[in-house]
Amino acid sequence: MNHATISRPQRFLALAAGLTLAATPVLGAEAIENWNKYCASCHGKDGKGQTKAGKQSGAKDMTEAAYQSSKKDDNMFKVIEEGLKDRGQDVMKPFAAKLTDDEIKALVAHVRAFKK
C-alpha cells in the first residue's frame, strides 16, 4: 500500500488497532494464569465454585445467569481488589497488592466469559 495515500493519523490508528488485537490473546492468557493462581482453588477452573474451599466459603456458581446479572463489573472489581467479609470474617482475601488494575479488569472479563 502506498504510504502517501494514508495520512499520518490514519497510519497511527491502524498501528494502534493492530497492536491492540495482537495483545488481546496475551491478556486472555494472563487472565487465565491469574485465575488459576489466585481464584480457582475456591471458584474452580470452571467458575462453578464446587471445590472443597468453594463449598466451605459459599462460593457462588459464576456460570449462572442469575449470578451474572446480579453483579456489576465495578462491584466485581472492588471485591477482587478489596476482598470480601461476612460478619467480620474474611470470605475472600484482597488482591490489590498482587494484581494491577488491568489484571483485575481482565479477571472480571474472565468471570463474564463463564456465563452460560
Short mmCIF file of the N, C-alpha and C atoms (twelve columns), coordinates in Angstrom:
data_MODEL
# 
_entry.id   MODEL 
# 
loop_
_atom_site.group_PDB 
_atom_site.id 
_atom_site.type_symbol 
_atom_site.label_atom_id 
_atom_site.label_alt_id 
_atom_site.label_comp_id 
_atom_site.label_asym_id 
_atom_site.label_seq_id 
_atom_site.Cartn_x 
_atom_site.Cartn_y 
_atom_site.Cartn_z 
_atom_site.pdbx_PDB_model_num 
ATOM 1   N N  . MET A 1   0.846   -1.168  0.000  1 
ATOM 2   C CA . MET A 1   0.000   0.000   0.000  1 
ATOM 3   C C  . MET A 1   0.889   1.228   0.000  1 
ATOM 4   N N  . ASN A 2   0.512   2.232   -0.716 1 
ATOM 5   C CA . ASN A 2   1.289   3.467   -0.839 1 
ATOM 6   C C  . ASN A 2   1.071   4.325   0.394  1 
ATOM 7   N N  . HIS A 3   2.158   4.619   1.112  1 
ATOM 8   C CA . HIS A 3   2.069   5.422   2.332  1 
ATOM 9   C C  . HIS A 3   1.629   6.853   2.051  1 
ATOM 10  N N  . ALA A 4   1.814   7.331   0.836  1 
ATOM 11  C CA . ALA A 4   1.444   8.708   0.501  1 
ATOM 12  C C  . ALA A 4   -0.066  8.887   0.524  1 
ATOM 13  N N  . THR A 5   -0.831  7.828   0.327  1 
ATOM 14  C CA . THR A 5   -2.286  7.950   0.304  1 
ATOM 15  C C  . THR A 5   -2.910  7.808   1.688  1 
ATOM 16  N N  . ILE A 6   -2.124  7.406   2.676  1 
ATOM 17  C CA . ILE A 6   -2.629  7.248   4.035  1 
ATOM 18  C C  . ILE A 6   -1.998  8.328   4.910  1 
ATOM 19  N N  . SER A 7   -2.835  9.082   5.589  1 
ATOM 20  C CA . SER A 7   -2.326  10.162  6.435  1 
ATOM 21  C C  . SER A 7   -1.609  9.598   7.653  1 
ATOM 22  N N  . ARG A 8   -0.809  10.416  8.266  1 
ATOM 23  C CA . ARG A 8   -0.072  10.002  9.469  1 
ATOM 24  C C  . ARG A 8   -1.043  9.562   10.578 1 
ATOM 25  N N  . PRO A 9   -2.123  10.315  10.864 1 
ATOM 26  C CA . PRO A 9   -3.062  9.842   11.904 1 
ATOM 27  C C  . PRO A 9   -3.701  8.499   11.557 1 
ATOM 28  N N  . GLN A 10  -3.992  8.286   10.271 1 
ATOM 29  C CA . GLN A 10  -4.590  7.010   9.870  1 
ATOM 30  C C  . GLN A 10  -3.602  5.860   10.081 1 
ATOM 31  N N  . ARG A 11  -2.326  6.095   9.771  1 
ATOM 32  C CA . ARG A 11  -1.315  5.068   9.990  1 
ATOM 33  C C  . ARG A 11  -1.180  4.762   11.479 1 
ATOM 34  N N  . PHE A 12  -1.198  5.819   12.295 1 
ATOM 35  C CA . PHE A 12  -1.101  5.641   13.746 1 
ATOM 36  C C  . PHE A 12  -2.273  4.814   14.271 1 
ATOM 37  N N  . LEU A 13  -3.487  5.153   13.830 1 
ATOM 38  C CA . LEU A 13  -4.670  4.414   14.277 1 
ATOM 39  C C  . LEU A 13  -4.613  2.955   13.840 1 
ATOM 40  N N  . ALA A 14  -4.153  2.719   12.620 1 
ATOM 41  C CA . ALA A 14  -4.043  1.346   12.133 1 
ATOM 42  C C  . ALA A 14  -3.015  0.569   12.959 1 
ATOM 43  N N  . LEU A 15  -1.901  1.207   13.269 1 
ATOM 44  C CA . LEU A 15  -0.875  0.564   14.094 1 
ATOM 45  C C  . LEU A 15  -1.416  0.268   15.491 1 
ATOM 46  N N  . ALA A 16  -2.092  1.251   16.091 1 
ATOM 47  C CA . ALA A 16  -2.649  1.065   17.432 1 
ATOM 48  C C  . ALA A 16  -3.673  -0.067  17.447 1 
ATOM 49  N N  . ALA A 17  -4.524  -0.122  16.428 1 
ATOM 50  C CA . ALA A 17  -5.525  -1.194  16.360 1 
ATOM 51  C C  . ALA A 17  -4.842  -2.548  16.226 1 
ATOM 52  N N  . GLY A 18  -3.821  -2.627  15.406 1 
ATOM 53  C CA . GLY A 18  -3.088  -3.876  15.229 1 
ATOM 54  C C  . GLY A 18  -2.420  -4.331  16.508 1 
ATOM 55  N N  . LEU A 19  -1.815  -3.399  17.226 1 
ATOM 56  C CA . LEU A 19  -1.162  -3.745  18.486 1 
ATOM 57  C C  . LEU A 19  -2.176  -4.202  19.522 1 
ATOM 58  N N  . THR A 20  -3.331  -3.558  19.547 1 
ATOM 59  C CA . THR A 20  -4.384  -3.949  20.485 1 
ATOM 60  C C  . THR A 20  -4.852  -5.368  20.194 1 
ATOM 61  N N  . LEU A 21  -5.098  -5.661  18.938 1 
ATOM 62  C CA . LEU A 21  -5.538  -7.005  18.568 1 
ATOM 63  C C  . LEU A 21  -4.461  -8.041  18.865 1 
ATOM 64  N N  . ALA A 22  -3.217  -7.680  18.641 1 
ATOM 65  C CA . ALA A 22  -2.126  -8.617  18.910 1 
ATOM 66  C C  . ALA A 22  -1.984  -8.893  20.400 1 
ATOM 67  N N  . ALA A 23  -2.292  -7.913  21.248 1 
ATOM 68  C CA . ALA A 23  -2.139  -8.069  22.691 1 
ATOM 69  C C  . ALA A 23  -3.300  -8.799  23.334 1 
ATOM 70  N N  . THR A 24  -4.450  -8.850  22.690 1 
ATOM 71  C CA . THR A 24  -5.648  -9.441  23.283 1 
ATOM 72  C C  . THR A 24  -5.439  -10.884 23.731 1 
ATOM 73  N N  . PRO A 25  -4.872  -11.783 22.920 1 
ATOM 74  C CA . PRO A 25  -4.667  -13.153 23.400 1 
ATOM 75  C C  . PRO A 25  -3.732  -13.223 24.601 1 
ATOM 76  N N  . VAL A 26  -2.753  -12.343 24.660 1 
ATOM 77  C CA . VAL A 26  -1.837  -12.322 25.795 1 
ATOM 78  C C  . VAL A 26  -2.592  -11.956 27.061 1 
ATOM 79  N N  . LEU A 27  -3.463  -10.937 26.978 1 
ATOM 80  C CA . LEU A 27  -4.247  -10.543 28.145 1 
ATOM 81  C C  . LEU A 27  -5.158  -11.681 28.575 1 
ATOM 82  N N  . GLY A 28  -5.754  -12.385 27.616 1 
ATOM 83  C CA . GLY A 28  -6.605  -13.514 27.943 1 
ATOM 84  C C  . GLY A 28  -5.825  -14.623 28.622 1 
ATOM 85  N N  . ALA A 29  -4.638  -14.905 28.114 1 
ATOM 86  C CA . ALA A 29  -3.786  -15.935 28.715 1 
ATOM 87  C C  . ALA A 29  -3.360  -15.520 30.117 1 
ATOM 88  N N  . GLU A 30  -3.044  -14.244 30.287 1 
ATOM 89  C CA . GLU A 30  -2.647  -13.743 31.604 1 
ATOM 90  C C  . GLU A 30  -3.810  -13.849 32.584 1 
ATOM 91  N N  . ALA A 31  -5.017  -13.545 32.128 1 
ATOM 92  C CA . ALA A 31  -6.189  -13.647 32.996 1 
ATOM 93  C C  . ALA A 31  -6.399  -15.094 33.442 1 
ATOM 94  N N  . ILE A 32  -6.229  -16.024 32.523 1 
ATOM 95  C CA . ILE A 32  -6.389  -17.438 32.869 1 
ATOM 96  C C  . ILE A 32  -5.313  -17.861 33.871 1 
ATOM 97  N N  . GLU A 33  -4.071  -17.409 33.649 1 
ATOM 98  C CA . GLU A 33  -2.999  -17.719 34.594 1 
ATOM 99  C C  . GLU A 33  -3.324  -17.164 35.982 1 
ATOM 100 N N  . ASN A 34  -3.765  -15.906 36.035 1 
ATOM 101 C CA . ASN A 34  -4.119  -15.296 37.325 1 
ATOM 102 C C  . ASN A 34  -5.312  -16.002 37.946 1 
ATOM 103 N N  . TRP A 35  -6.300  -16.354 37.140 1 
ATOM 104 C CA . TRP A 35  -7.460  -17.080 37.655 1 
ATOM 105 C C  . TRP A 35  -7.004  -18.394 38.300 1 
ATOM 106 N N  . ASN A 36  -6.188  -19.139 37.574 1 
ATOM 107 C CA . ASN A 36  -5.727  -20.431 38.093 1 
ATOM 108 C C  . ASN A 36  -4.874  -20.261 39.339 1 
ATOM 109 N N  . LYS A 37  -4.090  -19.202 39.400 1 
ATOM 110 C CA . LYS A 37  -3.194  -18.966 40.529 1 
ATOM 111 C C  . LYS A 37  -3.932  -18.471 41.768 1 
ATOM 112 N N  . TYR A 38  -4.872  -17.524 41.587 1 
ATOM 113 C CA . TYR A 38  -5.482  -16.854 42.733 1 
ATOM 114 C C  . TYR A 38  -6.953  -17.227 43.000 1 
ATOM 115 N N  . CYS A 39  -7.662  -17.721 42.016 1 
ATOM 116 C CA . CYS A 39  -9.118  -17.856 42.154 1 
ATOM 117 C C  . CYS A 39  -9.640  -19.291 42.092 1 
ATOM 118 N N  . ALA A 40  -9.005  -20.124 41.295 1 
ATOM 119 C CA . ALA A 40  -9.550  -21.460 41.018 1 
ATOM 120 C C  . ALA A 40  -9.620  -22.356 42.243 1 
ATOM 121 N N  . SER A 41  -8.779  -22.122 43.242 1 
ATOM 122 C CA . SER A 41  -8.823  -23.001 44.415 1 
ATOM 123 C C  . SER A 41  -10.175 -22.929 45.122 1 
ATOM 124 N N  . CYS A 42  -10.833 -21.792 45.043 1 
ATOM 125 C CA . CYS A 42  -12.177 -21.663 45.626 1 
ATOM 126 C C  . CYS A 42  -13.270 -21.719 44.557 1 
ATOM 127 N N  . HIS A 43  -13.082 -20.957 43.495 1 
ATOM 128 C CA . HIS A 43  -14.130 -20.816 42.482 1 
ATOM 129 C C  . HIS A 43  -14.102 -21.904 41.420 1 
ATOM 130 N N  . GLY A 44  -13.047 -22.715 41.392 1 
ATOM 131 C CA . GLY A 44  -12.910 -23.752 40.378 1 
ATOM 132 C C  . GLY A 44  -12.454 -23.172 39.057 1 
ATOM 133 N N  . LYS A 45  -11.787 -23.976 38.274 1 
ATOM 134 C CA . LYS A 45  -11.338 -23.510 36.953 1 
ATOM 135 C C  . LYS A 45  -12.526 -23.158 36.075 1 
ATOM 136 N N  . ASP A 46  -13.668 -23.792 36.336 1 
ATOM 137 C CA . ASP A 46  -14.864 -23.557 35.531 1 
ATOM 138 C C  . ASP A 46  -15.787 -22.489 36.114 1 
ATOM 139 N N  . GLY A 47  -15.444 -21.910 37.264 1 
ATOM 140 C CA . GLY A 47  -16.246 -20.850 37.865 1 
ATOM 141 C C  . GLY A 47  -17.473 -21.315 38.623 1 
ATOM 142 N N  . LYS A 48  -17.629 -22.616 38.808 1 
ATOM 143 C CA . LYS A 48  -18.834 -23.135 39.459 1 
ATOM 144 C C  . LYS A 48  -18.747 -23.169 40.978 1 
ATOM 145 N N  . GLY A 49  -17.558 -22.966 41.543 1 
ATOM 146 C CA . GLY A 49  -17.403 -22.915 42.990 1 
ATOM 147 C C  . GLY A 49  -17.569 -24.245 43.687 1 
ATOM 148 N N  . GLN A 50  -17.386 -25.339 42.977 1 
ATOM 149 C CA . GLN A 50  -17.620 -26.669 43.542 1 
ATOM 150 C C  . GLN A 50  -16.365 -27.320 44.104 1 
ATOM 151 N N  . THR A 51  -15.374 -26.512 44.451 1 
ATOM 152 C CA . THR A 51  -14.176 -27.044 45.097 1 
ATOM 153 C C  . THR A 51  -14.460 -27.193 46.590 1 
ATOM 154 N N  . LYS A 52  -13.584 -27.887 47.283 1 
ATOM 155 C CA . LYS A 52  -13.748 -28.040 48.730 1 
ATOM 156 C C  . LYS A 52  -13.778 -26.665 49.411 1 
ATOM 157 N N  . ALA A 53  -12.810 -25.818 49.071 1 
ATOM 158 C CA . ALA A 53  -12.758 -24.478 49.662 1 
ATOM 159 C C  . ALA A 53  -13.949 -23.635 49.227 1 
ATOM 160 N N  . GLY A 54  -14.379 -23.806 47.993 1 
ATOM 161 C CA . GLY A 54  -15.531 -23.056 47.494 1 
ATOM 162 C C  . GLY A 54  -16.810 -23.423 48.216 1 
ATOM 163 N N  . LYS A 55  -16.997 -24.697 48.476 1 
ATOM 164 C CA . LYS A 55  -18.180 -25.150 49.204 1 
ATOM 165 C C  . LYS A 55  -18.155 -24.650 50.644 1 
ATOM 166 N N  . GLN A 56  -16.968 -24.664 51.267 1 
ATOM 167 C CA . GLN A 56  -16.854 -24.192 52.645 1 
ATOM 168 C C  . GLN A 56  -17.119 -22.692 52.762 1 
ATOM 169 N N  . SER A 57  -16.688 -21.936 51.750 1 
ATOM 170 C CA . SER A 57  -16.833 -20.473 51.827 1 
ATOM 171 C C  . SER A 57  -18.135 -19.969 51.205 1 
ATOM 172 N N  . GLY A 58  -18.879 -20.864 50.575 1 
ATOM 173 C CA . GLY A 58  -20.131 -20.448 49.951 1 
ATOM 174 C C  . GLY A 58  -19.941 -19.749 48.615 1 
ATOM 175 N N  . ALA A 59  -18.886 -20.110 47.888 1 
ATOM 176 C CA . ALA A 59  -18.624 -19.509 46.573 1 
ATOM 177 C C  . ALA A 59  -19.812 -19.764 45.652 1 
ATOM 178 N N  . LYS A 60  -20.199 -18.724 44.943 1 
ATOM 179 C CA . LYS A 60  -21.348 -18.816 44.029 1 
ATOM 180 C C  . LYS A 60  -20.938 -19.443 42.705 1 
ATOM 181 N N  . ASP A 61  -21.933 -19.983 42.002 1 
ATOM 182 C CA . ASP A 61  -21.732 -20.527 40.667 1 
ATOM 183 C C  . ASP A 61  -21.751 -19.357 39.678 1 
ATOM 184 N N  . MET A 62  -20.577 -18.990 39.187 1 
ATOM 185 C CA . MET A 62  -20.444 -17.837 38.306 1 
ATOM 186 C C  . MET A 62  -20.918 -18.106 36.891 1 
ATOM 187 N N  . THR A 63  -21.313 -19.333 36.606 1 
ATOM 188 C CA . THR A 63  -21.837 -19.649 35.278 1 
ATOM 189 C C  . THR A 63  -23.338 -19.349 35.189 1 
ATOM 190 N N  . GLU A 64  -23.983 -19.198 36.319 1 
ATOM 191 C CA . GLU A 64  -25.429 -18.979 36.366 1 
ATOM 192 C C  . GLU A 64  -25.797 -17.562 35.931 1 
ATOM 193 N N  . ALA A 65  -26.844 -17.468 35.129 1 
ATOM 194 C CA . ALA A 65  -27.312 -16.170 34.637 1 
ATOM 195 C C  . ALA A 65  -27.705 -15.252 35.797 1 
ATOM 196 N N  . ALA A 66  -28.307 -15.831 36.841 1 
ATOM 197 C CA . ALA A 66  -28.728 -15.017 37.995 1 
ATOM 198 C C  . ALA A 66  -27.521 -14.363 38.666 1 
ATOM 199 N N  . TYR A 67  -26.430 -15.105 38.801 1 
ATOM 200 C CA . TYR A 67  -25.215 -14.527 39.378 1 
ATOM 201 C C  . TYR A 67  -24.686 -13.419 38.469 1 
ATOM 202 N N  . GLN A 68  -24.569 -13.723 37.206 1 
ATOM 203 C CA . GLN A 68  -24.004 -12.765 36.255 1 
ATOM 204 C C  . GLN A 68  -24.810 -11.464 36.220 1 
ATOM 205 N N  . SER A 69  -26.124 -11.573 36.240 1 
ATOM 206 C CA . SER A 69  -26.947 -10.357 36.159 1 
ATOM 207 C C  . SER A 69  -27.000 -9.596  37.480 1 
ATOM 208 N N  . SER A 70  -26.661 -10.262 38.570 1 
ATOM 209 C CA . SER A 70  -26.716 -9.604  39.880 1 
ATOM 210 C C  . SER A 70  -25.458 -8.798  40.195 1 
ATOM 211 N N  . LYS A 71  -24.426 -8.963  39.411 1 
ATOM 212 C CA . LYS A 71  -23.143 -8.309  39.677 1 
ATOM 213 C C  . LYS A 71  -22.784 -7.327  38.575 1 
ATOM 214 N N  . LYS A 72  -22.423 -6.139  38.961 1 
ATOM 215 C CA . LYS A 72  -21.900 -5.131  38.040 1 
ATOM 216 C C  . LYS A 72  -20.384 -5.306  37.978 1 
ATOM 217 N N  . ASP A 73  -19.800 -4.928  36.862 1 
ATOM 218 C CA . ASP A 73  -18.353 -5.061  36.703 1 
ATOM 219 C C  . ASP A 73  -17.589 -4.304  37.783 1 
ATOM 220 N N  . ASP A 74  -18.044 -3.091  38.104 1 
ATOM 221 C CA . ASP A 74  -17.319 -2.303  39.108 1 
ATOM 222 C C  . ASP A 74  -17.405 -2.948  40.492 1 
ATOM 223 N N  . ASN A 75  -18.497 -3.650  40.781 1 
ATOM 224 C CA . ASN A 75  -18.618 -4.368  42.046 1 
ATOM 225 C C  . ASN A 75  -17.656 -5.550  42.094 1 
ATOM 226 N N  . MET A 76  -17.585 -6.299  40.992 1 
ATOM 227 C CA . MET A 76  -16.652 -7.424  40.932 1 
ATOM 228 C C  . MET A 76  -15.216 -6.925  41.088 1 
ATOM 229 N N  . PHE A 77  -14.900 -5.833  40.409 1 
ATOM 230 C CA . PHE A 77  -13.561 -5.250  40.507 1 
ATOM 231 C C  . PHE A 77  -13.235 -4.943  41.960 1 
ATOM 232 N N  . LYS A 78  -14.176 -4.294  42.649 1 
ATOM 233 C CA . LYS A 78  -13.956 -3.894  44.042 1 
ATOM 234 C C  . LYS A 78  -13.749 -5.113  44.946 1 
ATOM 235 N N  . VAL A 79  -14.520 -6.159  44.739 1 
ATOM 236 C CA . VAL A 79  -14.388 -7.364  45.569 1 
ATOM 237 C C  . VAL A 79  -13.028 -8.022  45.338 1 
ATOM 238 N N  . ILE A 80  -12.600 -8.100  44.083 1 
ATOM 239 C CA . ILE A 80  -11.288 -8.684  43.806 1 
ATOM 240 C C  . ILE A 80  -10.200 -7.816  44.444 1 
ATOM 241 N N  . GLU A 81  -10.340 -6.522  44.301 1 
ATOM 242 C CA . GLU A 81  -9.338  -5.588  44.813 1 
ATOM 243 C C  . GLU A 81  -9.290  -5.556  46.340 1 
ATOM 244 N N  . GLU A 82  -10.467 -5.442  46.986 1 
ATOM 245 C CA . GLU A 82  -10.534 -5.218  48.434 1 
ATOM 246 C C  . GLU A 82  -10.861 -6.462  49.248 1 
ATOM 247 N N  . GLY A 83  -11.276 -7.526  48.593 1 
ATOM 248 C CA . GLY A 83  -11.673 -8.727  49.309 1 
ATOM 249 C C  . GLY A 83  -13.132 -8.649  49.732 1 
ATOM 250 N N  . LEU A 84  -13.572 -9.647  50.464 1 
ATOM 251 C CA . LEU A 84  -14.963 -9.726  50.883 1 
ATOM 252 C C  . LEU A 84  -15.020 -10.251 52.306 1 
ATOM 253 N N  . LYS A 85  -15.812 -9.586  53.117 1 
ATOM 254 C CA . LYS A 85  -16.011 -10.013 54.508 1 
ATOM 255 C C  . LYS A 85  -17.487 -10.329 54.724 1 
ATOM 256 N N  . ASP A 86  -17.727 -11.261 55.611 1 
ATOM 257 C CA . ASP A 86  -19.084 -11.599 56.026 1 
ATOM 258 C C  . ASP A 86  -19.074 -11.708 57.535 1 
ATOM 259 N N  . ARG A 87  -19.809 -10.847 58.175 1 
ATOM 260 C CA . ARG A 87  -19.872 -10.805 59.642 1 
ATOM 261 C C  . ARG A 87  -18.474 -10.686 60.258 1 
ATOM 262 N N  . GLY A 88  -17.656 -9.848  59.650 1 
ATOM 263 C CA . GLY A 88  -16.319 -9.598  60.162 1 
ATOM 264 C C  . GLY A 88  -15.277 -10.628 59.782 1 
ATOM 265 N N  . GLN A 89  -15.699 -11.709 59.159 1 
ATOM 266 C CA . GLN A 89  -14.778 -12.777 58.755 1 
ATOM 267 C C  . GLN A 89  -14.387 -12.590 57.283 1 
ATOM 268 N N  . ASP A 90  -13.109 -12.815 56.986 1 
ATOM 269 C CA . ASP A 90  -12.667 -12.774 55.595 1 
ATOM 270 C C  . ASP A 90  -13.255 -13.961 54.844 1 
ATOM 271 N N  . VAL A 91  -14.033 -13.666 53.825 1 
ATOM 272 C CA . VAL A 91  -14.566 -14.701 52.949 1 
ATOM 273 C C  . VAL A 91  -13.653 -14.829 51.735 1 
ATOM 274 N N  . MET A 92  -13.135 -13.685 51.291 1 
ATOM 275 C CA . MET A 92  -12.192 -13.657 50.180 1 
ATOM 276 C C  . MET A 92  -11.144 -12.600 50.485 1 
ATOM 277 N N  . LYS A 93  -9.887  -12.975 50.368 1 
ATOM 278 C CA . LYS A 93  -8.826  -12.021 50.662 1 
ATOM 279 C C  . LYS A 93  -8.688  -11.010 49.525 1 
ATOM 280 N N  . PRO A 94  -8.153  -9.825  49.834 1 
ATOM 281 C CA . PRO A 94  -7.960  -8.802  48.798 1 
ATOM 282 C C  . PRO A 94  -6.738  -9.127  47.922 1 
ATOM 283 N N  . PHE A 95  -6.814  -8.691  46.667 1 
ATOM 284 C CA . PHE A 95  -5.728  -8.942  45.734 1 
ATOM 285 C C  . PHE A 95  -5.106  -7.666  45.182 1 
ATOM 286 N N  . ALA A 96  -5.407  -6.523  45.783 1 
ATOM 287 C CA . ALA A 96  -4.865  -5.246  45.314 1 
ATOM 288 C C  . ALA A 96  -3.346  -5.236  45.319 1 
ATOM 289 N N  . ALA A 97  -2.734  -5.907  46.265 1 
ATOM 290 C CA . ALA A 97  -1.272  -5.917  46.359 1 
ATOM 291 C C  . ALA A 97  -0.635  -6.892  45.372 1 
ATOM 292 N N  . LYS A 98  -1.427  -7.788  44.799 1 
ATOM 293 C CA . LYS A 98  -0.877  -8.807  43.908 1 
ATOM 294 C C  . LYS A 98  -1.209  -8.576  42.443 1 
ATOM 295 N N  . LEU A 99  -2.278  -7.823  42.180 1 
ATOM 296 C CA . LEU A 99  -2.749  -7.639  40.808 1 
ATOM 297 C C  . LEU A 99  -2.861  -6.157  40.465 1 
ATOM 298 N N  . THR A 100 -2.551  -5.823  39.227 1 
ATOM 299 C CA . THR A 100 -2.740  -4.441  38.759 1 
ATOM 300 C C  . THR A 100 -4.206  -4.229  38.424 1 
ATOM 301 N N  . ASP A 101 -4.585  -2.976  38.236 1 
ATOM 302 C CA . ASP A 101 -5.959  -2.679  37.834 1 
ATOM 303 C C  . ASP A 101 -6.316  -3.390  36.522 1 
ATOM 304 N N  . ASP A 102 -5.397  -3.400  35.573 1 
ATOM 305 C CA . ASP A 102 -5.661  -4.067  34.295 1 
ATOM 306 C C  . ASP A 102 -5.826  -5.576  34.473 1 
ATOM 307 N N  . GLU A 103 -5.054  -6.165  35.363 1 
ATOM 308 C CA . GLU A 103 -5.192  -7.596  35.621 1 
ATOM 309 C C  . GLU A 103 -6.534  -7.900  36.282 1 
ATOM 310 N N  . ILE A 104 -6.975  -7.026  37.170 1 
ATOM 311 C CA . ILE A 104 -8.285  -7.211  37.805 1 
ATOM 312 C C  . ILE A 104 -9.395  -7.072  36.769 1 
ATOM 313 N N  . LYS A 105 -9.280  -6.077  35.898 1 
ATOM 314 C CA . LYS A 105 -10.278 -5.908  34.822 1 
ATOM 315 C C  . LYS A 105 -10.319 -7.156  33.941 1 
ATOM 316 N N  . ALA A 106 -9.163  -7.729  33.653 1 
ATOM 317 C CA . ALA A 106 -9.112  -8.945  32.840 1 
ATOM 318 C C  . ALA A 106 -9.780  -10.114 33.569 1 
ATOM 319 N N  . LEU A 107 -9.639  -10.184 34.889 1 
ATOM 320 C CA . LEU A 107 -10.316 -11.236 35.658 1 
ATOM 321 C C  . LEU A 107 -11.827 -11.050 35.629 1 
ATOM 322 N N  . VAL A 108 -12.277 -9.802  35.705 1 
ATOM 323 C CA . VAL A 108 -13.721 -9.529  35.606 1 
ATOM 324 C C  . VAL A 108 -14.227 -10.016 34.250 1 
ATOM 325 N N  . ALA A 109 -13.504 -9.721  33.186 1 
ATOM 326 C CA . ALA A 109 -13.895 -10.186 31.851 1 
ATOM 327 C C  . ALA A 109 -13.890 -11.713 31.797 1 
ATOM 328 N N  . HIS A 110 -12.941 -12.334 32.465 1 
ATOM 329 C CA . HIS A 110 -12.868 -13.797 32.509 1 
ATOM 330 C C  . HIS A 110 -14.104 -14.369 33.216 1 
ATOM 331 N N  . VAL A 111 -14.504 -13.749 34.303 1 
ATOM 332 C CA . VAL A 111 -15.712 -14.186 35.013 1 
ATOM 333 C C  . VAL A 111 -16.930 -14.044 34.093 1 
ATOM 334 N N  . ARG A 112 -17.007 -12.959 33.338 1 
ATOM 335 C CA . ARG A 112 -18.126 -12.764 32.407 1 
ATOM 336 C C  . ARG A 112 -18.169 -13.850 31.349 1 
ATOM 337 N N  . ALA A 113 -17.013 -14.393 30.999 1 
ATOM 338 C CA . ALA A 113 -16.963 -15.453 29.987 1 
ATOM 339 C C  . ALA A 113 -17.529 -16.775 30.497 1 
ATOM 340 N N  . PHE A 114 -17.714 -16.911 31.801 1 
ATOM 341 C CA . PHE A 114 -18.305 -18.127 32.362 1 
ATOM 342 C C  . PHE A 114 -19.809 -18.209 32.111 1 
ATOM 343 N N  . LYS A 115 -20.430 -17.097 31.773 1 
ATOM 344 C CA . LYS A 115 -21.890 -17.063 31.610 1 
ATOM 345 C C  . LYS A 115 -22.345 -18.115 30.603 1 
ATOM 346 N N  . LYS A 116 -23.371 -18.865 30.984 1 
ATOM 347 C CA . LYS A 116 -23.925 -19.913 30.122 1 
ATOM 348 C C  . LYS A 116 -24.596 -19.303 28.913 1 
# 
